[in-house]
């Protein structure tokens, strides 16, 4: 049984903060692999700064190809939109059957709003959640404190955001150290976020 942590995000672009967290999760927990689940562009909202799905997938592929335990996933690209995490989990269960055990990876900031997720109770009943620390406002709901399916992993706190990278790249700042080299090269060659 392979234990897979699902790390959801737009990864627009993927940066070293994402890699540090994912690598820490796979090396310092009981997870065997981390899959970067790239959230597709919603057909209902076209965000000008959100790159097409295949470009974001390519950047995640470039960022993870040297790390055998980290994988890009486009599983959500083919699911009906808008999509909910519970649907993705059910779909993965159907596709990978009994030899994969899927868990969620989320920042503590997301755990604070987890009670607002669609079918959060069903998710918690059937899947584990691995939480990494984030600096954020608010409190974690009491029902999630000490929950046997919620595992806090003492990963480094990464205060890097894709928004910061896009905004400052557009201003002509050197954001190269915040990205894996291959991601920077792809982004630069394609002239993204300028």
XYZ file of N, CA and C in Angstrom, residues 55 62 73 102 119 142 158-159 164 168 179:
33
model
N 0.828 24.671 -19.138
C 2.062 25.385 -18.772
C 2.378 25.186 -17.285
N 8.899 20.067 -14.476
C 10.309 20.499 -14.470
C 10.855 20.576 -13.050
N 0.590 15.997 -10.950
C -0.658 15.302 -11.268
C -1.639 16.251 -11.946
N -4.570 7.557 0.016
C -4.420 8.991 -0.233
C -4.703 9.821 1.025
N -18.388 18.569 2.203
C -18.221 17.208 2.737
C -16.964 17.038 3.591
N -12.173 23.831 17.168
C -11.918 22.877 18.266
C -12.073 21.418 17.833
N 7.439 28.616 5.289
C 7.872 29.231 4.034
C 6.949 30.395 3.720
N 7.477 31.590 3.783
C 6.670 32.782 3.491
C 6.995 33.315 2.090
N 3.595 37.032 -4.974
C 4.781 37.877 -4.791
C 5.728 37.723 -5.984
N 6.446 40.818 -8.647
C 7.790 41.403 -8.689
C 8.537 41.071 -9.971
N 12.829 30.320 -7.358
C 12.289 29.283 -8.247
C 13.333 28.210 -8.521
